Coordinates of N, CA and C in Angstrom, one line a residue:
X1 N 159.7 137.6 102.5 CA 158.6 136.7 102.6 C 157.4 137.3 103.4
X2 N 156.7 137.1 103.0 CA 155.0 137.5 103.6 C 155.1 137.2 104.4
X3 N 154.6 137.7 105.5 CA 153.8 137.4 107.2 C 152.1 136.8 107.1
X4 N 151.7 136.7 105.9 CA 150.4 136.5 105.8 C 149.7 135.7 104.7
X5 N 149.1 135.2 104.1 CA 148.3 134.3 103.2 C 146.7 134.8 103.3
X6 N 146.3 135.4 102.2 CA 145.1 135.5 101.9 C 143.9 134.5 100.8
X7 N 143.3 133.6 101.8 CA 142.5 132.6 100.8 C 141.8 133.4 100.1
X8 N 141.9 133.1 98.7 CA 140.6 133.8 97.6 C 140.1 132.7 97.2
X9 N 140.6 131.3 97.2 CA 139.8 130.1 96.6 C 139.7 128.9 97.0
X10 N 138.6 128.7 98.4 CA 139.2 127.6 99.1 C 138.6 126.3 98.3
X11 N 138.7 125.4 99.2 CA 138.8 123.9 98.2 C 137.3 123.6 98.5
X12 N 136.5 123.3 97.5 CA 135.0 123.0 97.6 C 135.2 121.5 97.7
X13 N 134.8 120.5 98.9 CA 134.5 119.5 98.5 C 133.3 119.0 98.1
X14 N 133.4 117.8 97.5 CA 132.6 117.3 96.6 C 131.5 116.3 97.3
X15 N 130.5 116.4 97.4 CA 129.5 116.2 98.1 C 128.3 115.4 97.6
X16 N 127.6 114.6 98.2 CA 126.5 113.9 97.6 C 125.3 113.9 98.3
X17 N 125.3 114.6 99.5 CA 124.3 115.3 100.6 C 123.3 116.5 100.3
X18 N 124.2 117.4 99.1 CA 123.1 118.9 98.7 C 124.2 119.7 100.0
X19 N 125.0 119.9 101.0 CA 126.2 120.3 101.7 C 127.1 120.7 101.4
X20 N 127.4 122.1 101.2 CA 128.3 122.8 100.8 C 129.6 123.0 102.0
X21 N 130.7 122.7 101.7 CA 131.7 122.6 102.4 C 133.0 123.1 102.0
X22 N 133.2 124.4 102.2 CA 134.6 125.2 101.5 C 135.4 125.4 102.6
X23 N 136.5 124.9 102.6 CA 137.8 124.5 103.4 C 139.0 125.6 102.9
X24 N 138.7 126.8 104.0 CA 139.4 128.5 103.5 C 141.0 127.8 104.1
X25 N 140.9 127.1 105.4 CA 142.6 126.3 105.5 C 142.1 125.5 106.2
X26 N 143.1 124.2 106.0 CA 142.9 122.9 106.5 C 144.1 122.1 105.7
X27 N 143.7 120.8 105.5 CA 144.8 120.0 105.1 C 144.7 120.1 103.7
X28 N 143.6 119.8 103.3 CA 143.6 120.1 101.3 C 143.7 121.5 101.0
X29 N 143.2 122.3 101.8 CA 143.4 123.7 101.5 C 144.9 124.4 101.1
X30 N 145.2 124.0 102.5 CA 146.6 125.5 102.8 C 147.5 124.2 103.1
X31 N 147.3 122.5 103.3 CA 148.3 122.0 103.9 C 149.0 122.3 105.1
X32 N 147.3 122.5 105.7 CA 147.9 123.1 107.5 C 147.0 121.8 108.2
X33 N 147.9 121.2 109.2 CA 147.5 119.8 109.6 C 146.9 120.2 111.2
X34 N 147.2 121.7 111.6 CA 147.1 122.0 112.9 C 145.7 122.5 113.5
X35 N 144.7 123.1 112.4 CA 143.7 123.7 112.1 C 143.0 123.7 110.6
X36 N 141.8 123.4 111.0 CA 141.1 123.5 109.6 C 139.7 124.6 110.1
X37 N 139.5 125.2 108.9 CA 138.5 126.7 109.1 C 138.1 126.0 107.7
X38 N 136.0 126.2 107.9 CA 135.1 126.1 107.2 C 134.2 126.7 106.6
X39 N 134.0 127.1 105.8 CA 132.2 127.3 105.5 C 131.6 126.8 104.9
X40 N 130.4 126.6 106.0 CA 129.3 125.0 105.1 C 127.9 126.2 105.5
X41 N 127.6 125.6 104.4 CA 126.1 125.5 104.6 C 125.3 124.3 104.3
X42 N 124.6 123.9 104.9 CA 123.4 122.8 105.5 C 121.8 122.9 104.8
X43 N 121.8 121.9 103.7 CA 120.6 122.4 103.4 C 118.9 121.7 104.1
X44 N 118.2 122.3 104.1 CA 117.1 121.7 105.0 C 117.1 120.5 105.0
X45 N 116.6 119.9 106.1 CA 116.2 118.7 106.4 C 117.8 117.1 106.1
X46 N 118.8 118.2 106.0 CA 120.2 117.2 105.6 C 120.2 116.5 107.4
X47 N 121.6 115.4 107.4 CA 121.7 115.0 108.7 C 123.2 114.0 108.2
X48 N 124.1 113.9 109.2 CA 125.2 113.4 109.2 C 124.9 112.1 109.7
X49 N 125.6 111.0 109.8 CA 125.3 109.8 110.6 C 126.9 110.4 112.2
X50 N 126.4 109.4 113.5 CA 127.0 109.7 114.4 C 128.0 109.2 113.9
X51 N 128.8 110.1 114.4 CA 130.5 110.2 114.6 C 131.4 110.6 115.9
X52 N 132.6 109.9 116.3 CA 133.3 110.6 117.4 C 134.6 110.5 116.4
X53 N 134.8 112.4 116.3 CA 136.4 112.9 115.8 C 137.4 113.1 116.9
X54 N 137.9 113.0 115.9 CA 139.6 112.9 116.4 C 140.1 114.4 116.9
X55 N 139.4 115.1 117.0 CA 139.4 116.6 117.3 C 138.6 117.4 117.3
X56 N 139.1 118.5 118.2 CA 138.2 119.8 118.7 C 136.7 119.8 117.9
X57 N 136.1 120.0 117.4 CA 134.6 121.0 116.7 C 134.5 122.4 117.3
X58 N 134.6 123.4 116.9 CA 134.0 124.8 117.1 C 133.2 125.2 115.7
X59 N 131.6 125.2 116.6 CA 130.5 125.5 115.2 C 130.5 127.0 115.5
X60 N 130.2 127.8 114.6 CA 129.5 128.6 114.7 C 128.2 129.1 113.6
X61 N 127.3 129.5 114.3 CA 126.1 129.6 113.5 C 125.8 130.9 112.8
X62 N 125.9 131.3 111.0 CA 125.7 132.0 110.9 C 124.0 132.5 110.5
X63 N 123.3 131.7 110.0 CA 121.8 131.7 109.4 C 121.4 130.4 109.7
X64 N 120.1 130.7 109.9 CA 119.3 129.4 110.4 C 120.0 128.9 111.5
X65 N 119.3 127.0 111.5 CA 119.6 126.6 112.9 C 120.2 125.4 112.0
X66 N 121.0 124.7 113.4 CA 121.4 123.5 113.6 C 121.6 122.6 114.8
X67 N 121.3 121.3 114.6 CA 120.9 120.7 115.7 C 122.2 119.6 115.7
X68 N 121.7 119.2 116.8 CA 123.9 118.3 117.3 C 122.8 117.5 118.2
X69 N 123.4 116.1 118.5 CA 122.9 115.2 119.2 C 124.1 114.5 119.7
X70 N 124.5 114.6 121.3 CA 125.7 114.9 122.1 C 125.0 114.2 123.4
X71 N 125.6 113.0 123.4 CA 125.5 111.7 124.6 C 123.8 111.6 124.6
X72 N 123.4 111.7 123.6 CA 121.6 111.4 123.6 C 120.9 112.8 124.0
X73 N 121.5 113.9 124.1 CA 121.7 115.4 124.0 C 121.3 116.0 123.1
X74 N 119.7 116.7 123.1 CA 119.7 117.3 122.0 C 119.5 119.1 122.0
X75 N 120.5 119.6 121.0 CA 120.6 120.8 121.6 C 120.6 121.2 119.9
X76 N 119.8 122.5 120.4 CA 120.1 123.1 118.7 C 120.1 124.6 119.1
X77 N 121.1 125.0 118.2 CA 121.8 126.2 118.1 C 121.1 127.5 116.7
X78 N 121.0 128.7 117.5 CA 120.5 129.5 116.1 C 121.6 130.9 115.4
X79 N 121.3 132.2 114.6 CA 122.4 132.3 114.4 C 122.8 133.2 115.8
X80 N 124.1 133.5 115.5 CA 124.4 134.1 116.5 C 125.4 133.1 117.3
X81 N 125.0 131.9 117.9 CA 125.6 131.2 118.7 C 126.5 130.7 118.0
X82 N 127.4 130.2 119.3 CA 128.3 128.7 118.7 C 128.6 127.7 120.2
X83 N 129.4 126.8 119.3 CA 129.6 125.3 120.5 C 131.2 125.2 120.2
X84 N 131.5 124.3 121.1 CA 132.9 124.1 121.3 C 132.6 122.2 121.8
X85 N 132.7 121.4 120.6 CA 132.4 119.6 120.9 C 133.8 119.3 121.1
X86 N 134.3 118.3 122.6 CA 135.4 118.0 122.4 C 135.9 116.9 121.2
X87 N 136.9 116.6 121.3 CA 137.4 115.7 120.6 C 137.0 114.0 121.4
X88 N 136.7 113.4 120.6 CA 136.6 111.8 120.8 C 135.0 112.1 121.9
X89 N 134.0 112.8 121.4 CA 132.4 112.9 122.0 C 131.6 112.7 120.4
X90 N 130.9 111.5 121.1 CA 130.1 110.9 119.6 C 128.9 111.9 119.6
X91 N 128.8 112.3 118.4 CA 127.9 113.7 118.1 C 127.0 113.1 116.5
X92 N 126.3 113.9 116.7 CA 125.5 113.5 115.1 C 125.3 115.0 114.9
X93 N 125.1 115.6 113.9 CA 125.0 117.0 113.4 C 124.3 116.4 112.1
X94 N 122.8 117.5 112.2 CA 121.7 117.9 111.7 C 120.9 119.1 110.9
X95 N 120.0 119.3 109.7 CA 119.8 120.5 109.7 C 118.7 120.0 109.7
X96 N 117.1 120.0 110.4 CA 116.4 119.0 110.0 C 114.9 120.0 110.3
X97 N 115.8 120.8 109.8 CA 114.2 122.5 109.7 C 114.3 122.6 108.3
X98 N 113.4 123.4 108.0 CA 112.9 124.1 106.8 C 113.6 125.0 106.0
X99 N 115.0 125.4 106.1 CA 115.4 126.4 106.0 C 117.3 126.1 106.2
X100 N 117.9 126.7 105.3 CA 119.4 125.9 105.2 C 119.8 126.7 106.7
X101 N 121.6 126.2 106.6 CA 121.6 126.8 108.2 C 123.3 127.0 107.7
X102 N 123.6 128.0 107.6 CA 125.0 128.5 107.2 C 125.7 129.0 108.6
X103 N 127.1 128.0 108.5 CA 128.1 128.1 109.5 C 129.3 128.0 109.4
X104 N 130.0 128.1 110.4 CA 131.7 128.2 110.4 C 132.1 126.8 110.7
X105 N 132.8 126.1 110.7 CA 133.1 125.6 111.4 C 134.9 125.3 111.4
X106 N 135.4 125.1 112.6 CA 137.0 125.5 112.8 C 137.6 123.8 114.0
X107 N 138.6 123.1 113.4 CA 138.6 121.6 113.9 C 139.9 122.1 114.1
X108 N 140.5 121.7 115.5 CA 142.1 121.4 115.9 C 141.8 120.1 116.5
X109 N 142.5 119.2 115.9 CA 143.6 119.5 115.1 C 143.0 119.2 113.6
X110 N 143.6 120.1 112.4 CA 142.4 120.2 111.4 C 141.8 119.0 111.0
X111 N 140.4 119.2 110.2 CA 139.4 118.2 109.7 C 140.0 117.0 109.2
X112 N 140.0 115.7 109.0 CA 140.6 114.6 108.1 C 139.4 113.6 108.2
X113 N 138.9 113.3 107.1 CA 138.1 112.4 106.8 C 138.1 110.7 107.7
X114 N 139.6 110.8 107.7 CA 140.2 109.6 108.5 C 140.2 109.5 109.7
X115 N 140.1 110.8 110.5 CA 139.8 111.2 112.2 C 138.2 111.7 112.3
X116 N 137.2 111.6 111.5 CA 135.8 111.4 111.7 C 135.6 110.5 112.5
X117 N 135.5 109.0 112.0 CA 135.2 107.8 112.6 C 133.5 108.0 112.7
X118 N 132.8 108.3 111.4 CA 131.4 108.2 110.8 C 130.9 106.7 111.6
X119 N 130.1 106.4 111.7 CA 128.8 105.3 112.2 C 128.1 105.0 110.7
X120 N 128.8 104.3 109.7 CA 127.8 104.7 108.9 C 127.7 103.0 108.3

């Protein structure tokens, strides 16, 4: 048995934002409930409604910017950088420049739609 798993096809979800969101392991992906690993890209001027998750956020930024709105906090990130949001901190995440903003993003314990808790 393999020591390893190589994603070639992660799970695109299906989106109504213009938000590209490919899920390389997570729960739909790899059925790993422990960790979920992302690549999204953000297209200009997108924006989430506030949410407090049920777990970790580690962003990291690869192009362009993005903005996060954290206890009335506004902080925006370019590439290069990254954040570490705890779990259960109401955050809004933003791309609200000119320009898409391509990132990682890595959730312990992994992403679930049901541990969002959207404001919407």
């Amino acid at each position: 048995m393999k020591k390893y798993f190589i994603q070639k096809s992660p799970f695109v979800f299906p989106t109504t934002d213009g938000k590209l969101i490919e899920e390389h392991h997570g729960i739909v992906a790899t059925n790993n409930s422990e960790i979920s690993i992302a690549h999204m890209v953000a297209p200009p001027h997108w924006k989430e409604p506030f949410q407090t998750p049920e777990f970790d956020e580690y962003t990291y930024i690869i192009k362009g910017k993005k903005q996060f709105i954290i206890s009335d906090e506004i902080i925006i990130l370019e590439a290069g950088q990254s954040i570490k949001i705890d779990k259960n901190t109401r955050v809004q995440y933003s791309n609200p420049f000119d320009e898409i903003c391509e990132y990682i993003a890595i959730c312990t314990p992994a992403f679930s739609i049901e541990k969002v808790n959207r404001e919407e």
